[in-house]
Short mmCIF file of C-alpha atoms (C1' of nucleotides) in Angstrom, two decimals:
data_model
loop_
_atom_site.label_atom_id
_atom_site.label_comp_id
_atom_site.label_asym_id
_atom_site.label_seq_id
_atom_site.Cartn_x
_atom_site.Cartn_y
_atom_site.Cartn_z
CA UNK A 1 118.97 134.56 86.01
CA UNK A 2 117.75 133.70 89.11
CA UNK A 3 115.05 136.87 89.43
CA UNK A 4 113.65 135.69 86.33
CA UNK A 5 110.52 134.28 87.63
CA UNK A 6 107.78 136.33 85.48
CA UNK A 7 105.31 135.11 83.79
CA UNK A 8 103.86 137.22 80.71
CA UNK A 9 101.20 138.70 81.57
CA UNK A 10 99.09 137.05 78.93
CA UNK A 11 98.69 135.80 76.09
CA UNK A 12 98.19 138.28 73.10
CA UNK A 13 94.89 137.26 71.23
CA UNK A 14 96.63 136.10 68.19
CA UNK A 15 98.32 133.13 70.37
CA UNK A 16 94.88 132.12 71.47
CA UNK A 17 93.63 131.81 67.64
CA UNK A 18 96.53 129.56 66.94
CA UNK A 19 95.79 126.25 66.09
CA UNK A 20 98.76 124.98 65.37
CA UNK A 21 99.07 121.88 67.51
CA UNK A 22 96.07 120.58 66.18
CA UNK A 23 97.40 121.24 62.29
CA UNK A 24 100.34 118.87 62.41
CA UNK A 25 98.25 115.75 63.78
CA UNK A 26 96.50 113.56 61.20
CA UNK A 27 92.42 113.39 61.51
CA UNK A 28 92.57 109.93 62.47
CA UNK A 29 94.63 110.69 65.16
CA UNK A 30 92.41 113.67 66.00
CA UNK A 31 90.07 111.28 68.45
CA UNK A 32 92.40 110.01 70.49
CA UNK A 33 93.82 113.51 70.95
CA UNK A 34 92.11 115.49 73.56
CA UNK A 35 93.10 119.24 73.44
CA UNK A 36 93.40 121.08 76.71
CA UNK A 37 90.69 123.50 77.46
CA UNK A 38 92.76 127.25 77.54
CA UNK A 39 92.47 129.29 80.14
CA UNK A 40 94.77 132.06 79.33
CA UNK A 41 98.40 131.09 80.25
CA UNK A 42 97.03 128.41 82.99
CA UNK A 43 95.59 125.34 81.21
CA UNK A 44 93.49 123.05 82.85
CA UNK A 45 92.08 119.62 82.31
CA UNK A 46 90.24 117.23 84.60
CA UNK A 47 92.77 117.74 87.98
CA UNK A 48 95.50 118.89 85.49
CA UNK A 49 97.05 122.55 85.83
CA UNK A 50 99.50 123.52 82.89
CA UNK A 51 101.34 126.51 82.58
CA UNK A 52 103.67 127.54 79.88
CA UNK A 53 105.13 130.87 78.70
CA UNK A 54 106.36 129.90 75.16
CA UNK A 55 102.41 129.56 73.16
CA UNK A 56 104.19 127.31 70.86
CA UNK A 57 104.44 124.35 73.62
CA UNK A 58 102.13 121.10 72.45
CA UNK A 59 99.29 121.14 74.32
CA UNK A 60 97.44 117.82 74.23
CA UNK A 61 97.44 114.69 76.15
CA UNK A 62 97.80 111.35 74.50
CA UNK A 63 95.91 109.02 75.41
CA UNK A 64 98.13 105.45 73.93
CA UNK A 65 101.52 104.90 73.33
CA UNK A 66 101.21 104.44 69.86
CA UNK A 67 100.76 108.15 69.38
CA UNK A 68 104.06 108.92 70.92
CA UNK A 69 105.49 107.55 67.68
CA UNK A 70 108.57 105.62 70.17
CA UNK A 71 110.68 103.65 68.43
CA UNK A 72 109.42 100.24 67.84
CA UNK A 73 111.74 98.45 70.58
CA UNK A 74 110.91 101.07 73.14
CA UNK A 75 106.77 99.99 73.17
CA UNK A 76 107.80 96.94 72.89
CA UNK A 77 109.50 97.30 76.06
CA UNK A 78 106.77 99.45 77.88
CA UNK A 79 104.08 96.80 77.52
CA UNK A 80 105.84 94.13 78.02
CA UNK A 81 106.10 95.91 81.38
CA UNK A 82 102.58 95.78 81.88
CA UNK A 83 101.59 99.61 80.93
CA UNK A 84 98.57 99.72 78.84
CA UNK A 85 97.39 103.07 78.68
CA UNK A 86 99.99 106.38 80.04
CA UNK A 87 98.62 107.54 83.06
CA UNK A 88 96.96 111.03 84.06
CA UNK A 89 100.71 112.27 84.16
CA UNK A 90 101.79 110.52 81.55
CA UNK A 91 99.38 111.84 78.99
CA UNK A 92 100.47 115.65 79.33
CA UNK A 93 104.25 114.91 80.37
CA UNK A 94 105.11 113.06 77.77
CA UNK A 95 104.21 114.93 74.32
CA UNK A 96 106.45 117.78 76.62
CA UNK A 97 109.01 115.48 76.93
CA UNK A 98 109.02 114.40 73.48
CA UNK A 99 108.38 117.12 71.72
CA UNK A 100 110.74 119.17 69.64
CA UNK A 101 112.50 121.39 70.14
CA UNK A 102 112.72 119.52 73.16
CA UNK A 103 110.91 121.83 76.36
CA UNK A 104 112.00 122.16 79.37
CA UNK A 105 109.63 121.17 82.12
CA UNK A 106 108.77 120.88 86.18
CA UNK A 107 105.86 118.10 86.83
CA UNK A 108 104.72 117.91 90.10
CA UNK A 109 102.37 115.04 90.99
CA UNK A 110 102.20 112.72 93.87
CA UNK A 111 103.86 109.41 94.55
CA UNK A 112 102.02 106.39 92.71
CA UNK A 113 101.25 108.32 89.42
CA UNK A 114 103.55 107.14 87.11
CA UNK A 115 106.16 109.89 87.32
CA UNK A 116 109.35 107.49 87.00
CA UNK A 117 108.08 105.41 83.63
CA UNK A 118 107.39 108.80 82.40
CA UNK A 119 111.04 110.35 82.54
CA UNK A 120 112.45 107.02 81.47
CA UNK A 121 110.62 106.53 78.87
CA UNK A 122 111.70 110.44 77.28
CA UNK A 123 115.08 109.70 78.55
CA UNK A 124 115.13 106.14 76.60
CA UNK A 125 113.50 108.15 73.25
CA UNK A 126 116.30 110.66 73.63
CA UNK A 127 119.14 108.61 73.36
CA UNK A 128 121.10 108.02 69.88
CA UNK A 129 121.97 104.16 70.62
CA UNK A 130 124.77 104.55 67.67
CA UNK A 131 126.84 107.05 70.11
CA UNK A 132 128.80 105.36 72.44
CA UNK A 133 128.86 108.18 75.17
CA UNK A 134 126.88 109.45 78.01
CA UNK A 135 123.47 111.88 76.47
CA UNK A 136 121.39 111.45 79.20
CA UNK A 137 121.98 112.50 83.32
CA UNK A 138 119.99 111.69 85.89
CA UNK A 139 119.68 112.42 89.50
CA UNK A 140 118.23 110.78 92.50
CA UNK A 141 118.56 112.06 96.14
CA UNK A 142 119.13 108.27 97.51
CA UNK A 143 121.14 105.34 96.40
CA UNK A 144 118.05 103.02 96.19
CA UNK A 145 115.91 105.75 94.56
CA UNK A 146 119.08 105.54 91.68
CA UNK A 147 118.51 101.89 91.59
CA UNK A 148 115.44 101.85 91.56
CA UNK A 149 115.21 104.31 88.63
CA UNK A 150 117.58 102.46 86.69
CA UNK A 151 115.91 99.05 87.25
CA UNK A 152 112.66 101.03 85.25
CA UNK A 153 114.93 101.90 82.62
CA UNK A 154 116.75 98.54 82.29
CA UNK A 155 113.55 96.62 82.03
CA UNK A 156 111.89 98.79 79.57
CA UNK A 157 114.86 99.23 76.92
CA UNK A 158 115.13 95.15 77.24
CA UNK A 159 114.60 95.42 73.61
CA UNK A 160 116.73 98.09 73.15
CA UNK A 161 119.93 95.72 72.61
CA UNK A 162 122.59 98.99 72.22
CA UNK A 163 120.98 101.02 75.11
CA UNK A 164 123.05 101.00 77.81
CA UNK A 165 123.12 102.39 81.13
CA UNK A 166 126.25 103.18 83.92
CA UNK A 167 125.14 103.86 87.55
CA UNK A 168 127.21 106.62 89.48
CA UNK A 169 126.33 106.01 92.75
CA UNK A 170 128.52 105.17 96.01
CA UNK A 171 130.69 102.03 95.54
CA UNK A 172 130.82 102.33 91.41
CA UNK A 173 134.11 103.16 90.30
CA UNK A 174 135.48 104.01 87.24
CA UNK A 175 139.15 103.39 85.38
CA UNK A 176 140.85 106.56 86.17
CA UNK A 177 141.71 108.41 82.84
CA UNK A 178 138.74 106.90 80.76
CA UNK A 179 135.66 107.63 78.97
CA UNK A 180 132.12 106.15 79.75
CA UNK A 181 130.55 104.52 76.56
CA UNK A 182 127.17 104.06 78.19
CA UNK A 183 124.73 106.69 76.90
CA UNK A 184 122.39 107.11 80.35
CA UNK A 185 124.05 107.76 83.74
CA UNK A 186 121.75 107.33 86.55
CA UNK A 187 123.06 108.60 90.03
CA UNK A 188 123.49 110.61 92.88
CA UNK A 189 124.57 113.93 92.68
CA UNK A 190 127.84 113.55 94.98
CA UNK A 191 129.34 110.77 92.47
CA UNK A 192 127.90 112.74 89.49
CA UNK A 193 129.42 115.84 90.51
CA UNK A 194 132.92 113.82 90.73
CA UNK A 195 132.88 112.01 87.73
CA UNK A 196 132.24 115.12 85.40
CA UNK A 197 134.04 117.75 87.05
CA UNK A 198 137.04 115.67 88.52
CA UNK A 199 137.56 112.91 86.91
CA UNK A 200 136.26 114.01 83.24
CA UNK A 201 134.40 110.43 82.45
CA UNK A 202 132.28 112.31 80.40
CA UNK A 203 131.77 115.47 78.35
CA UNK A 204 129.09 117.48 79.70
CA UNK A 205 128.37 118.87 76.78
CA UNK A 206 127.23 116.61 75.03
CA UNK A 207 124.24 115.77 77.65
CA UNK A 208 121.03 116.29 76.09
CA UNK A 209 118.73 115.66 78.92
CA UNK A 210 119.10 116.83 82.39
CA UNK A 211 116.18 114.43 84.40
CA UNK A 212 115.66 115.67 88.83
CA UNK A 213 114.02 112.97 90.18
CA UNK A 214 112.42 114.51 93.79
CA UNK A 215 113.39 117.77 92.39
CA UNK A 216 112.05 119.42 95.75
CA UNK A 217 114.72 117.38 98.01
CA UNK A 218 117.25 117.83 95.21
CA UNK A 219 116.94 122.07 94.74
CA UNK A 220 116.34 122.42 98.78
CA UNK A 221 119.19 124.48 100.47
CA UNK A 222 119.05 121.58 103.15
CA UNK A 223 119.38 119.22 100.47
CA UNK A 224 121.75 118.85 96.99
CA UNK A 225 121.33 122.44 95.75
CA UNK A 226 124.94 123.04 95.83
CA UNK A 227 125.69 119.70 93.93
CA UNK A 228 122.81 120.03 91.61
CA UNK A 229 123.90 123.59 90.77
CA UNK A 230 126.98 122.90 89.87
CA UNK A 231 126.16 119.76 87.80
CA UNK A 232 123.96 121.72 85.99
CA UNK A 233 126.05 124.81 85.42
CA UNK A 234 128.86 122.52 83.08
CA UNK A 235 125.94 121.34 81.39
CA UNK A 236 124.86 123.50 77.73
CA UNK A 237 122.19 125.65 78.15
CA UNK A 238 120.30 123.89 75.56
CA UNK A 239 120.09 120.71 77.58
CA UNK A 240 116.11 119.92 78.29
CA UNK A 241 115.53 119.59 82.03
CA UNK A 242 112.83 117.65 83.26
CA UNK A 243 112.15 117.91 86.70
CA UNK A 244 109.39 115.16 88.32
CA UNK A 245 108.75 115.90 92.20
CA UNK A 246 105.98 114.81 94.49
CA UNK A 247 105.68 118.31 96.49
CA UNK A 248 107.08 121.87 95.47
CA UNK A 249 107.49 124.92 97.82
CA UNK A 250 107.12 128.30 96.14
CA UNK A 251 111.12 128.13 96.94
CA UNK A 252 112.08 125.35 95.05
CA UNK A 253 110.14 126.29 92.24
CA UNK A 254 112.14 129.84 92.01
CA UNK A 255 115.40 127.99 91.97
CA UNK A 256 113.56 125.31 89.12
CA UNK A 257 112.42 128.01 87.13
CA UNK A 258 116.06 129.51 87.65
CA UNK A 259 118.02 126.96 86.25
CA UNK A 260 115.33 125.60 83.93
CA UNK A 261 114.42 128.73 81.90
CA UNK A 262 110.75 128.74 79.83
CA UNK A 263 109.83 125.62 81.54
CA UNK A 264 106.51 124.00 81.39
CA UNK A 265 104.89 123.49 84.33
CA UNK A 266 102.22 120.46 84.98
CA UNK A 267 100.77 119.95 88.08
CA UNK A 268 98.32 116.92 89.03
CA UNK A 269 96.03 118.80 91.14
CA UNK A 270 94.44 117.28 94.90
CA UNK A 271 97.23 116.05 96.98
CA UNK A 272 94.79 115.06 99.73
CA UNK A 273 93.68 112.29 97.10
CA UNK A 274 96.82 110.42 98.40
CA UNK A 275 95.71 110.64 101.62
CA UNK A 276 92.36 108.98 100.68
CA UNK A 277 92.76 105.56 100.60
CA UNK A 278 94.94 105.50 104.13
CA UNK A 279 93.77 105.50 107.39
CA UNK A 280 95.42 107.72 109.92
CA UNK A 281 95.93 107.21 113.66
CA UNK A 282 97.63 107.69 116.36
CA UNK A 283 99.10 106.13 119.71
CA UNK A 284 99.55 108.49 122.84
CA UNK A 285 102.87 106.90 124.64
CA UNK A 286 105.34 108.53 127.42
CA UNK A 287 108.26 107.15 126.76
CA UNK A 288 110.31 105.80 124.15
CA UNK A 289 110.26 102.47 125.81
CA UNK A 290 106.52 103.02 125.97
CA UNK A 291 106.61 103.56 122.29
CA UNK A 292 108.01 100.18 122.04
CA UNK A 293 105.70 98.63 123.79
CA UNK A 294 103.24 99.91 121.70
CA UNK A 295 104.54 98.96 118.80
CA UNK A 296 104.84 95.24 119.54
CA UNK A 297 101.48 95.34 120.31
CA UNK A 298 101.10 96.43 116.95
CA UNK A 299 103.07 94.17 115.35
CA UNK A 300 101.41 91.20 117.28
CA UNK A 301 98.03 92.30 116.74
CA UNK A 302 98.65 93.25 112.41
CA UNK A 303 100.04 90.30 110.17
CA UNK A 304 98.73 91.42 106.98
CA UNK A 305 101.11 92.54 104.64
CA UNK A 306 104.39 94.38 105.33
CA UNK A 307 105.37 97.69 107.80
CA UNK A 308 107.68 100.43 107.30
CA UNK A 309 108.76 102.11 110.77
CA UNK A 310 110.17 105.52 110.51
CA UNK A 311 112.66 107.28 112.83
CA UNK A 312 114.05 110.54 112.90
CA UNK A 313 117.37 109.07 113.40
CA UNK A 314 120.22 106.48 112.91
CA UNK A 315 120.43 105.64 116.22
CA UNK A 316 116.43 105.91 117.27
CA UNK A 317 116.41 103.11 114.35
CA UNK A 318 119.42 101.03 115.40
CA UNK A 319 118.03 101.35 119.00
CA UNK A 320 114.69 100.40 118.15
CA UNK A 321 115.90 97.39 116.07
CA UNK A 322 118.35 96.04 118.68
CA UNK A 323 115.23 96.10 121.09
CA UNK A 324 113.48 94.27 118.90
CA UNK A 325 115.54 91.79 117.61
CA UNK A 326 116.81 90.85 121.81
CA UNK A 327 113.31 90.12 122.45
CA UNK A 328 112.94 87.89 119.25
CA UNK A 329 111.13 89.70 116.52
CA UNK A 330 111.76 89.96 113.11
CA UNK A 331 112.84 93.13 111.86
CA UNK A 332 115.58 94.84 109.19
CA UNK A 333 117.43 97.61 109.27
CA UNK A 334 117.67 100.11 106.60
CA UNK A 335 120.19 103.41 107.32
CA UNK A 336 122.73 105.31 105.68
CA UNK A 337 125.03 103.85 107.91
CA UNK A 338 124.90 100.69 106.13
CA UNK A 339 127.27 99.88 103.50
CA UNK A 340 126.21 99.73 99.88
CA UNK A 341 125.86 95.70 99.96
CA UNK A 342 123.96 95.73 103.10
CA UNK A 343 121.65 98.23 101.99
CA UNK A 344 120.84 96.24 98.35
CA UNK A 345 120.74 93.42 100.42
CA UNK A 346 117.96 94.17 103.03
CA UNK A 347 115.67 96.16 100.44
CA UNK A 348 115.56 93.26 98.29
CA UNK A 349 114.90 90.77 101.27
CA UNK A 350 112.09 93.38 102.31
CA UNK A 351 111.06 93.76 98.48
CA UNK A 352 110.70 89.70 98.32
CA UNK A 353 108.66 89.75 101.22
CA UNK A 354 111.54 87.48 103.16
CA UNK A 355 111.67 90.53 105.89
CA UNK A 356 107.97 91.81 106.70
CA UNK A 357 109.13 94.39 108.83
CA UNK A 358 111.49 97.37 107.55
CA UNK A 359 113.01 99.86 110.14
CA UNK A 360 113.75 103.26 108.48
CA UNK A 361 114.68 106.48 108.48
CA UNK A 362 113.65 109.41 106.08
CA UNK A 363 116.33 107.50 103.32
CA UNK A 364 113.32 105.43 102.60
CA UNK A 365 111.11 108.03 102.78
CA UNK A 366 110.44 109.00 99.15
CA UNK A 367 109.54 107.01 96.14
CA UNK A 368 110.62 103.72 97.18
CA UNK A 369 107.75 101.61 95.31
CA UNK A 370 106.63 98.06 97.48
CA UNK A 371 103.67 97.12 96.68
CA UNK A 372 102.65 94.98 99.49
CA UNK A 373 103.14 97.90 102.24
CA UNK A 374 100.14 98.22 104.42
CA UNK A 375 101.36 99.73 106.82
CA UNK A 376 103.55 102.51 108.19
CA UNK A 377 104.52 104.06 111.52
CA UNK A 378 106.08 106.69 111.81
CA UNK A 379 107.81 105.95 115.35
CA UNK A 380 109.13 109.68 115.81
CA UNK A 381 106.70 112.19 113.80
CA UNK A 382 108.65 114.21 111.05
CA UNK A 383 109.92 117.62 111.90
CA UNK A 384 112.12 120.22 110.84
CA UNK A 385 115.55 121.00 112.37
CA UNK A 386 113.40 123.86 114.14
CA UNK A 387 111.06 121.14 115.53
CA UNK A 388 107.98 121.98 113.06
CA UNK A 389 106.18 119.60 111.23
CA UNK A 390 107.59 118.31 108.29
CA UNK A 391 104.50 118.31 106.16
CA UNK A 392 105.91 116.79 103.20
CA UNK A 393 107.94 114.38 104.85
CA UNK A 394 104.92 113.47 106.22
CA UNK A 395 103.15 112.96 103.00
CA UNK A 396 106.09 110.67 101.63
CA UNK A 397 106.30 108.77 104.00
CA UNK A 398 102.59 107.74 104.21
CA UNK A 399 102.41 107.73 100.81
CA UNK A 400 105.04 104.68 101.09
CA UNK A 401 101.21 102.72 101.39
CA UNK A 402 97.76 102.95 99.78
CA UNK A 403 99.94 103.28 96.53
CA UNK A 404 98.36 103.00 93.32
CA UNK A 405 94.72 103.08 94.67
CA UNK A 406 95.10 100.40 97.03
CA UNK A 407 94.47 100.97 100.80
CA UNK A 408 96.79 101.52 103.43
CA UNK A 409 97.23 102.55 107.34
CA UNK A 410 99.56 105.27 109.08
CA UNK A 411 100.27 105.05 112.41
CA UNK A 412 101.77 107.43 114.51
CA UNK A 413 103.37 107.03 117.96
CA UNK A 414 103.13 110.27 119.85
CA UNK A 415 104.87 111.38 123.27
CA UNK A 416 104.00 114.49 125.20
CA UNK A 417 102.35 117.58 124.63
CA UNK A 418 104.91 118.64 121.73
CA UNK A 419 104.62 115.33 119.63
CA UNK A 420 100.98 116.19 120.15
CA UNK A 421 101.15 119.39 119.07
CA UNK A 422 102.67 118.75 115.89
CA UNK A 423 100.37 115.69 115.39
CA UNK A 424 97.39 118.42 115.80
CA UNK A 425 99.08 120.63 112.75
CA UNK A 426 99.34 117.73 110.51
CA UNK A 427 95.89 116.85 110.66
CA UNK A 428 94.65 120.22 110.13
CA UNK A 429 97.31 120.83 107.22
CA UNK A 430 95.73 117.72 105.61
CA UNK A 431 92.43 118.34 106.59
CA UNK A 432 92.16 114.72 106.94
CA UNK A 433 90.98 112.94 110.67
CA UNK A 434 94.11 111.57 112.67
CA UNK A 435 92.28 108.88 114.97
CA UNK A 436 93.15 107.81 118.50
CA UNK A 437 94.15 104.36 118.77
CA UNK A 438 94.71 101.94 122.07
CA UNK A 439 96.64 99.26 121.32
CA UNK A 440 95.87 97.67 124.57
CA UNK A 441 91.80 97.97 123.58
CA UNK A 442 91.36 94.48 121.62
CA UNK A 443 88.30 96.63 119.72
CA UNK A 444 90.83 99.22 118.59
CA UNK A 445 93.45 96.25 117.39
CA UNK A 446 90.94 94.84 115.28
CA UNK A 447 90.15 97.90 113.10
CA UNK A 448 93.67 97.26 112.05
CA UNK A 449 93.16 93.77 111.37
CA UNK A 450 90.06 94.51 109.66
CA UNK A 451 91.97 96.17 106.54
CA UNK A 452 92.71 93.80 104.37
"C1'" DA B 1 118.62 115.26 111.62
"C1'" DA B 2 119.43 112.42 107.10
"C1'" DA B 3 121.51 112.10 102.92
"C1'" DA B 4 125.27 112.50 99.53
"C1'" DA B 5 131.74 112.35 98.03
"C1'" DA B 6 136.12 110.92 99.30
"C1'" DT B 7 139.33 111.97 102.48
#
DNA sequence: AAAAAAT
């Protein structure tokens, strides 16, 4: 299973005279259908890069909702949340996700595309409202990612009156020796793993989609694999997998490919368009107190809008918050070593905008959606356990700002020739200009203040 | 090193 990584090597040229997809669409529909160019196996549209082994896969984008043919209650529900139009994502992912027999598939595109409303929406279209049991799984690598997921889902099946959905994340507990009625679990795969292997709350079975949210956290050997693995190997074959991820090493995708077999793969090409609409810099300090120092400075000199502040670990952030908060500023702490209340408590203070200033460490640092960040610091840079650059830690955490468009600043607090180092890589990884920045230089502050 | 499971 797990060698079975081949593609075909192409397509034989009766494949490439099928029409097919086009065929089963009414002409009025036609227009507001635009087919994929082919290029062989790899497909490719605008920035779009699909790739799929099985030639019967739909291959257009949609360009409304209408054309998704959802059930009434469900569009109702997506725009009432505000979604006109599906997004770049949205428009290839979901006739995938929809179609049938249902396809299995691996989207990779950054944070702020729309990845989230498009699983939930498939998930939502998936689920037979007149069963009272779970049909739907899906996994998050944090608590507040799971909320957060689950908040999309709740909103946009508002109209969906017999739709409901259980949480199985820390602190939810279930009624040893029953069955869950609710048809969508959303959790983390610890809790998952318990409640359908231990505790039987639910027939695997019967699950008929299998959603990864962060799929490249969730597959990493540092990360869930095992739990993931296991989940998925009690699940039918037959179960469509849909894995959404910001960033994908060639590793990850083996093991994706692995355990989702004939996948589709889409990729949003240009991560460095992410990186775009943020300003980078950096602060040279000695010492962590130095770092400190610096960062008041910051947070004196920058009012606008609301900071993350990344560490590298629990107790750099507790530190750094205890400092803070003895010499009167403002700040919240958000760690794993918070309890479950604690944590909902400070990200919805920080998600009000009643804390402006959010110290973190790499929990936060995937798709945690606030709008009114402008700014993050990352007070340690992100590295590896072997000390390397953690590129794509890097890119999340960034990407916590300039979200959907809008412009942000990263800041990075630097100490010695190794911080430096590392700093050096990043920028030429990204091939985007890390500036210096004195935050004792009144001209330098204001470039910050300047970004509104 | 962080997170995720209770224990």
């Amino acid at each position: 299973m797990l060698g079975n990584t081949h593609f075909p090597k192409k397509e034989s040229p009766a494949d490439l005279q099928n029409n097919d997809d086009e065929k089963e669409l009414p002409a009025s529909e036609k227009s507001l259908l635009q087919k994929i160019v082919r290029t062989g196996l790899v497909t490719s549209k605008h920035d779009i890069e699909v790739q799929r082994r099985d030639p019967k896969s739909p291959l257009y984008s949609v360009k409304s909702f209408e054309l998704l043919k959802l059930h009434p209650s469900l569009l109702k529900g997506v725009y009432e949340m505000g979604y006109n139009a599906p997004s770049k994502i949205q428009e290839t992912a979901l006739p995938l996700l929809l179609a049938n027999p249902p396809q299995n598939l691996i989207a990779q595109s950054q944070s702020g595309t729309g990845k989230t409303a498009a699983f939930v929406l498939a998930m939502l279209s998936r689920v037979d409202p007149t069963l009272h049991y779970p049909q739907v799984i899906c996994l998050s690598p944090t608590y507040e990612l799971a909320i957060q997921t689950g908040e999309v889902a709740a909103k946009m099946s508002t109209f969906c009156a017999n739709i409901k959905l259980r949480y199985a994340v820390r602190g939810e507990d279930v009624e040893k020796g029953s069955k869950l009625q609710e048809q969508i679990i959303v959790g983390t795969p610890g809790k998952v793993l318990d409640w359908v292997t231990k505790y039987k709350f639910l027939d695997p079975k019967k699950i008929k989609v299998f959603v990864l949210d962060e799929a490249d956290i969730m597959v990493d050997t540092q990360g869930h694999q095992d739990q993931c693995f296991r989940i998925r190997k009690v699940l039918q074959e037959s179960c469509q997998m849909m894995f959404f991820s910001a960033t994908y090493t060639e590793n990850v995708m083996r093991f994706a490919n692995a355990i989702a077999p004939m996948s589709v793969i889409i990729r949003l090409k240009r991560e460095e368009e992410t990186l775009d609409n943020i300003r980078q810099y950096y602060v040279t300090c000695n010492t962590k107190e130095d770092k400190y120092n610096s960062l008041v400075n910051i947070y004196g000199g920058v009012t606008i809008g609301q900071a993350m502040i990344f560490c590298q670990t629990k107790s750099m952030a507790q530190w750094l918050v205890t400092e803070m908060i003895n010499q009167g500023h403002a700040v919240a702490l958000l760690s794993g070593e918070l309890t479950v209340q604690q944590r909902i408590s400070v990200l919805d203070r920080f998600r009000e905008g009643k804390e402006k200033v959010l110290v973190t460490t790499n929990v936060l640092s995937r798709g945690i959606d606030i709008e009114q960040v402008t700014i993050v610091i990352n007070f340690d840079l992100p590295v590896t356990v072997s000390r390397e650059p953690d590129y794509d830690t890097y890119l999340h955490r960034i990407g916590r700002t300039g979200r959907f468009g809008k412009k942000g600043i990263a800041i990075n607090l630097v100490t010695g020739d190794g911080d430096f180092r590392i700093l050096k890589q990043i920028e030429e990884h990204f091939c985007k200009p890390i500036e210096c920045l004195n935050t004792d230089n009144a001209d330098d502050m204001e470039k910050l203040g300047a970004t509104d």
